[in-house]
Short mmCIF file of N, CA, C and O in Angstrom, two decimals:
data_model
loop_
_atom_site.label_atom_id
_atom_site.label_comp_id
_atom_site.label_asym_id
_atom_site.label_seq_id
_atom_site.Cartn_x
_atom_site.Cartn_y
_atom_site.Cartn_z
N UNK J 1 64.09 146.67 0.63
CA UNK J 1 64.58 145.77 1.85
C UNK J 1 66.19 145.38 1.79
O UNK J 1 66.62 145.89 0.78
N UNK J 2 66.48 145.28 3.03
CA UNK J 2 67.94 145.12 3.22
C UNK J 2 68.48 144.05 2.47
O UNK J 2 69.46 144.30 1.79
N UNK J 3 67.90 143.00 1.91
CA UNK J 3 68.65 142.02 1.19
C UNK J 3 68.51 142.35 -0.22
O UNK J 3 69.72 142.40 -1.09
N UNK J 4 67.21 142.83 -0.78
CA UNK J 4 67.11 143.30 -2.10
C UNK J 4 67.34 144.72 -2.78
O UNK J 4 67.15 145.04 -3.87
N UNK J 5 67.87 145.32 -1.74
CA UNK J 5 67.83 146.73 -1.85
C UNK J 5 69.09 147.40 -2.73
O UNK J 5 70.03 146.31 -2.71
N UNK J 6 68.97 148.70 -3.22
CA UNK J 6 69.91 148.85 -3.93
C UNK J 6 70.96 149.58 -3.07
O UNK J 6 70.73 150.17 -1.97
N UNK J 7 72.24 149.49 -3.34
CA UNK J 7 73.29 149.97 -2.64
C UNK J 7 73.25 151.77 -2.40
O UNK J 7 72.74 152.32 -3.20
N UNK J 8 73.66 152.28 -1.27
CA UNK J 8 73.38 153.60 -0.94
C UNK J 8 74.74 154.17 -0.23
O UNK J 8 75.34 153.40 0.71
N UNK J 9 75.39 155.17 -0.47
CA UNK J 9 76.69 155.96 0.19
C UNK J 9 76.37 157.34 0.62
O UNK J 9 75.74 157.95 -0.23
N UNK J 10 76.63 157.57 1.94
CA UNK J 10 76.42 158.88 2.50
C UNK J 10 77.83 159.19 2.95
O UNK J 10 78.38 158.48 3.87
N UNK J 11 78.32 160.36 2.85
CA UNK J 11 79.76 160.66 3.50
C UNK J 11 78.97 161.48 4.84
O UNK J 11 78.06 162.49 4.64
N UNK J 12 79.83 161.31 6.07
CA UNK J 12 78.98 162.12 7.14
C UNK J 12 80.48 162.64 7.69
O UNK J 12 81.64 162.21 7.98
N UNK J 13 80.38 164.12 8.09
CA UNK J 13 81.41 164.86 8.57
C UNK J 13 81.02 165.69 9.76
O UNK J 13 80.04 166.12 9.59
N UNK J 14 81.81 165.55 10.93
CA UNK J 14 81.15 166.11 12.14
C UNK J 14 81.74 167.66 12.29
O UNK J 14 82.79 167.84 11.97
N UNK J 15 80.63 168.37 12.28
CA UNK J 15 81.02 170.00 12.20
C UNK J 15 81.07 170.38 13.79
O UNK J 15 82.17 171.04 14.01
N UNK J 16 80.19 169.98 14.77
CA UNK J 16 80.57 170.45 15.82
C UNK J 16 79.74 169.46 17.11
O UNK J 16 78.69 168.86 16.76
N UNK J 17 80.36 169.44 18.13
CA UNK J 17 79.48 168.68 19.30
C UNK J 17 79.29 169.48 20.26
O UNK J 17 79.54 170.74 20.40
N UNK J 18 77.66 169.14 20.91
CA UNK J 18 77.01 170.32 21.64
C UNK J 18 76.63 169.19 22.68
O UNK J 18 76.21 168.13 22.70
N UNK J 19 76.89 170.02 23.94
CA UNK J 19 76.14 169.59 25.23
C UNK J 19 75.41 170.72 25.83
O UNK J 19 75.86 171.61 26.48
N UNK J 20 74.07 170.79 25.86
CA UNK J 20 72.98 171.68 26.24
C UNK J 20 72.04 171.08 27.18
O UNK J 20 72.10 169.94 27.52
N UNK J 21 71.05 171.95 27.17
CA UNK J 21 70.12 171.59 28.12
C UNK J 21 69.18 170.30 27.57
O UNK J 21 68.45 169.53 28.34
N UNK J 22 69.18 169.92 26.24
CA UNK J 22 68.61 168.71 25.98
C UNK J 22 69.48 167.54 25.96
O UNK J 22 69.08 166.36 25.75
N UNK J 23 70.86 167.78 26.27
CA UNK J 23 71.76 166.79 26.10
C UNK J 23 72.77 166.69 25.41
O UNK J 23 73.08 168.04 24.83
N UNK J 24 73.25 165.72 24.81
CA UNK J 24 74.52 165.74 24.13
C UNK J 24 74.04 165.42 22.68
O UNK J 24 73.23 164.65 22.46
N UNK J 25 74.70 166.18 21.64
CA UNK J 25 74.20 165.87 20.33
C UNK J 25 75.40 166.50 19.52
O UNK J 25 76.22 166.92 19.94
N UNK J 26 75.22 166.13 18.23
CA UNK J 26 76.26 166.54 17.31
C UNK J 26 75.59 166.91 15.80
O UNK J 26 74.97 166.38 15.44
N UNK J 27 76.21 168.26 15.67
CA UNK J 27 75.65 168.63 14.22
C UNK J 27 77.00 168.13 13.02
O UNK J 27 78.01 168.11 13.35
N UNK J 28 76.08 167.41 12.03
CA UNK J 28 76.80 166.64 11.25
C UNK J 28 76.57 167.07 9.64
O UNK J 28 75.59 167.80 9.70
N UNK J 29 77.43 167.15 8.82
CA UNK J 29 77.30 167.42 7.32
C UNK J 29 77.12 166.03 6.72
O UNK J 29 78.18 165.23 6.89
N UNK J 30 75.99 165.71 6.00
CA UNK J 30 75.57 164.61 5.50
C UNK J 30 75.61 164.90 3.99
O UNK J 30 75.11 165.70 3.52
N UNK J 31 76.38 164.20 3.11
CA UNK J 31 76.49 164.29 1.59
C UNK J 31 76.19 162.84 1.21
O UNK J 31 76.77 161.95 1.11
N UNK J 32 74.80 162.75 0.33
CA UNK J 32 74.59 161.53 -0.06
C UNK J 32 74.90 161.44 -1.67
O UNK J 32 74.84 162.39 -2.29
N UNK J 33 76.16 160.56 -1.61
CA UNK J 33 76.45 160.34 -2.90
C UNK J 33 75.45 159.68 -3.97
O UNK J 33 75.42 159.72 -5.17
N UNK J 34 74.36 158.73 -3.43
CA UNK J 34 73.25 158.28 -4.06
C UNK J 34 72.11 158.82 -3.50
O UNK J 34 72.43 159.56 -2.54
N UNK J 35 71.11 158.39 -3.93
CA UNK J 35 69.76 159.40 -3.79
C UNK J 35 68.42 158.60 -3.43
O UNK J 35 67.97 158.11 -4.35
N UNK J 36 68.43 157.62 -2.36
CA UNK J 36 67.56 156.57 -2.09
C UNK J 36 66.67 157.43 -0.99
O UNK J 36 67.03 158.28 -0.20
N UNK J 37 65.52 156.83 -1.13
CA UNK J 37 64.63 157.16 0.00
C UNK J 37 65.03 156.91 1.42
O UNK J 37 65.36 155.83 1.72
N UNK J 38 64.63 158.05 2.27
CA UNK J 38 65.13 157.93 3.65
C UNK J 38 66.69 157.80 3.83
O UNK J 38 66.93 157.39 4.80
N UNK J 39 67.39 157.55 3.02
CA UNK J 39 68.86 157.31 2.93
C UNK J 39 69.69 157.84 4.05
O UNK J 39 70.36 157.34 5.14
N UNK J 40 69.54 159.30 4.32
CA UNK J 40 70.18 160.04 5.22
C UNK J 40 69.74 159.58 6.54
O UNK J 40 70.47 159.18 7.67
N UNK J 41 68.45 159.48 6.83
CA UNK J 41 68.07 158.94 8.11
C UNK J 41 68.06 157.55 8.23
O UNK J 41 68.55 157.14 9.68
N UNK J 42 68.39 156.64 7.27
CA UNK J 42 68.52 155.18 7.52
C UNK J 42 70.19 155.00 8.14
O UNK J 42 70.54 154.31 8.93
N UNK J 43 70.74 155.72 7.34
CA UNK J 43 72.26 155.75 7.58
C UNK J 43 72.63 156.29 8.99
O UNK J 43 73.63 155.70 9.56
N UNK J 44 72.05 157.28 9.54
CA UNK J 44 72.20 157.74 10.46
C UNK J 44 71.78 156.77 11.70
O UNK J 44 72.47 156.66 12.77
N UNK J 45 70.73 156.19 11.48
CA UNK J 45 70.17 155.16 12.69
C UNK J 45 71.18 154.16 12.48
O UNK J 45 71.52 153.63 13.68
N UNK J 46 71.74 153.69 11.54
CA UNK J 46 72.63 152.21 11.31
C UNK J 46 73.92 152.59 12.07
O UNK J 46 74.34 151.50 12.76
N UNK J 47 74.23 153.84 12.17
CA UNK J 47 75.40 154.20 13.03
C UNK J 47 75.47 154.47 14.16
O UNK J 47 76.10 154.86 14.92
N UNK J 48 74.27 154.50 14.86
CA UNK J 48 73.54 154.71 16.10
C UNK J 48 73.52 156.14 16.62
O UNK J 48 73.46 156.51 17.77
N UNK J 49 73.13 156.95 15.84
CA UNK J 49 72.97 158.52 15.80
C UNK J 49 71.66 159.04 15.12
O UNK J 49 71.78 159.71 14.06
N UNK J 50 70.66 158.46 15.61
CA UNK J 50 69.27 159.00 14.84
C UNK J 50 69.29 160.40 14.82
O UNK J 50 69.88 160.98 15.96
N UNK J 51 68.50 161.02 13.94
CA UNK J 51 68.49 162.32 13.89
C UNK J 51 67.33 163.15 14.69
O UNK J 51 66.11 162.13 15.01
N UNK J 52 67.39 164.17 15.33
CA UNK J 52 66.59 164.44 16.66
C UNK J 52 65.29 164.93 15.78
O UNK J 52 65.44 165.29 14.67
N UNK J 53 64.32 164.50 16.42
CA UNK J 53 62.77 164.56 16.17
C UNK J 53 62.32 163.68 15.03
O UNK J 53 61.34 163.54 14.42
N UNK J 54 63.32 162.37 14.59
CA UNK J 54 62.94 161.39 13.54
C UNK J 54 62.00 160.61 14.18
O UNK J 54 62.16 159.60 14.83
N UNK J 55 60.40 160.73 13.98
CA UNK J 55 59.49 159.79 14.60
C UNK J 55 59.35 158.42 13.80
O UNK J 55 59.14 157.54 14.20
N UNK J 56 60.04 158.31 12.68
CA UNK J 56 59.97 156.92 11.93
C UNK J 56 61.24 156.16 12.34
O UNK J 56 61.05 154.97 12.57
N UNK J 57 62.45 156.72 12.70
CA UNK J 57 63.80 155.80 12.98
C UNK J 57 64.20 156.04 14.24
O UNK J 57 65.28 155.42 14.51
N UNK J 58 63.62 157.15 14.74
CA UNK J 58 64.37 157.44 16.08
C UNK J 58 63.73 156.60 17.07
O UNK J 58 63.11 155.76 17.04
N UNK J 59 64.74 157.03 18.39
CA UNK J 59 64.51 156.26 19.46
C UNK J 59 63.57 157.25 20.43
O UNK J 59 63.46 158.45 19.93
N UNK J 60 62.99 156.98 21.38
CA UNK J 60 62.06 157.56 22.40
C UNK J 60 62.69 158.78 22.58
O UNK J 60 62.11 160.14 22.63
N UNK J 61 64.01 158.97 22.99
CA UNK J 61 64.91 160.08 23.38
C UNK J 61 64.75 161.15 22.22
O UNK J 61 64.82 162.09 22.52
N UNK J 62 65.40 160.69 21.16
CA UNK J 62 65.57 161.51 20.11
C UNK J 62 64.31 162.15 19.39
O UNK J 62 64.24 163.23 19.01
N UNK J 63 63.16 161.36 19.77
CA UNK J 63 61.75 161.77 18.99
C UNK J 63 61.38 162.82 20.07
O UNK J 63 60.77 164.10 19.67
N UNK J 64 61.52 162.51 21.35
CA UNK J 64 61.10 163.65 22.37
C UNK J 64 61.88 164.95 22.47
O UNK J 64 61.65 165.80 23.29
N UNK J 65 63.38 164.71 22.18
CA UNK J 65 64.21 165.79 22.15
C UNK J 65 63.67 167.12 21.36
O UNK J 65 64.29 168.30 21.74
N UNK J 66 62.91 166.77 20.36
CA UNK J 66 62.93 168.16 19.50
C UNK J 66 61.40 168.03 18.99
O UNK J 66 61.10 166.63 18.32
N UNK J 67 60.64 168.90 18.83
CA UNK J 67 59.05 168.44 18.10
C UNK J 67 59.09 168.32 16.69
O UNK J 67 58.20 168.16 16.17
N UNK J 68 60.29 168.36 15.79
CA UNK J 68 60.11 168.20 14.66
C UNK J 68 61.50 167.65 13.86
O UNK J 68 62.52 167.58 14.71
N UNK J 69 61.62 167.10 12.79
CA UNK J 69 62.80 166.32 12.29
C UNK J 69 63.82 167.47 12.17
O UNK J 69 63.53 168.46 11.19
N UNK J 70 65.04 167.31 12.65
CA UNK J 70 66.05 168.17 12.64
C UNK J 70 67.03 167.75 11.50
O UNK J 70 68.11 167.38 11.69
N UNK J 71 66.59 167.94 10.15
CA UNK J 71 67.25 167.51 9.08
C UNK J 71 67.26 168.84 8.16
O UNK J 71 65.93 169.00 7.52
N UNK J 72 68.05 169.63 7.95
CA UNK J 72 68.01 170.84 6.76
C UNK J 72 69.36 170.82 5.75
O UNK J 72 70.43 170.36 6.41
N UNK J 73 69.06 171.11 4.91
CA UNK J 73 69.66 171.66 3.73
C UNK J 73 70.46 172.71 3.90
O UNK J 73 69.43 173.70 3.87
N UNK J 74 71.73 172.97 3.56
CA UNK J 74 72.03 174.32 3.40
C UNK J 74 72.84 174.59 1.84
O UNK J 74 72.97 175.69 1.47
N UNK J 75 72.62 173.57 1.07
CA UNK J 75 73.16 173.63 -0.24
C UNK J 75 72.57 172.38 -0.99
O UNK J 75 72.54 171.37 -0.64
N UNK J 76 71.91 172.84 -2.04
CA UNK J 76 71.31 171.78 -3.29
C UNK J 76 72.02 171.96 -4.58
O UNK J 76 72.47 172.86 -5.05
N UNK J 77 72.26 170.73 -5.01
CA UNK J 77 72.88 170.78 -6.51
C UNK J 77 72.20 169.56 -7.04
O UNK J 77 72.13 168.59 -6.71
N UNK J 78 71.39 169.91 -8.66
CA UNK J 78 70.81 168.74 -9.41
C UNK J 78 70.80 169.36 -10.49
O UNK J 78 70.95 170.37 -10.85
N UNK J 79 70.36 168.26 -11.67
CA UNK J 79 70.20 168.74 -12.90
C UNK J 79 68.81 168.64 -12.98
O UNK J 79 67.83 167.67 -12.88
N UNK J 80 68.12 169.79 -13.53
CA UNK J 80 66.74 169.97 -13.77
C UNK J 80 66.15 168.99 -14.45
O UNK J 80 66.83 168.64 -15.70
N UNK J 81 65.23 168.05 -14.26
CA UNK J 81 65.00 167.16 -15.18
C UNK J 81 64.30 167.51 -16.61
O UNK J 81 64.73 166.64 -17.48
N UNK J 82 63.66 168.39 -16.81
CA UNK J 82 63.29 168.83 -18.01
C UNK J 82 64.37 169.46 -18.85
O UNK J 82 64.66 168.96 -20.05
N UNK J 83 65.23 170.40 -18.60
CA UNK J 83 66.05 171.25 -19.29
C UNK J 83 67.49 170.51 -19.26
O UNK J 83 68.18 171.16 -19.87
N UNK J 84 67.78 169.62 -18.15
CA UNK J 84 69.09 169.19 -18.09
C UNK J 84 70.04 170.44 -17.57
O UNK J 84 71.20 170.07 -17.32
N UNK J 85 69.53 171.52 -17.11
CA UNK J 85 70.54 172.43 -16.69
C UNK J 85 70.93 172.08 -15.18
O UNK J 85 70.11 171.62 -14.59
N UNK J 86 72.05 172.40 -14.76
CA UNK J 86 72.57 172.22 -13.69
C UNK J 86 72.27 173.35 -12.66
O UNK J 86 72.56 174.43 -12.88
N UNK J 87 71.60 173.01 -11.61
CA UNK J 87 70.95 173.85 -10.51
C UNK J 87 71.80 173.87 -9.15
O UNK J 87 71.82 172.92 -8.73
N UNK J 88 72.09 175.11 -8.64
CA UNK J 88 72.86 175.30 -7.65
C UNK J 88 71.85 176.19 -6.64
O UNK J 88 71.47 177.35 -6.86
N UNK J 89 71.50 175.54 -5.35
CA UNK J 89 70.78 176.31 -4.54
C UNK J 89 71.35 176.87 -3.32
O UNK J 89 71.97 175.70 -2.77
N UNK J 90 71.90 177.71 -2.90
CA UNK J 90 72.73 178.13 -1.62
C UNK J 90 71.74 178.59 -0.54
O UNK J 90 71.10 179.33 -0.80
#
């Protein structure tokens, strides 16, 4: 919840502005500094830019604009929980 929740930080970088048949949208790079449940989706909603297709936090316009959630990773980095090895996935 908002009062007792843990702090979370996301870096946001605009990659491209798009104006096409579905309207105006923006491709952004999101870098979660912390790892909270739904962090990226909530932060985008908080700044007034819900993710296309987000049926939980989106507006009727952003939900109907695309049939599924438009949130995709192009790079993952984490420590494997058992071995503690650093894993990079490109």
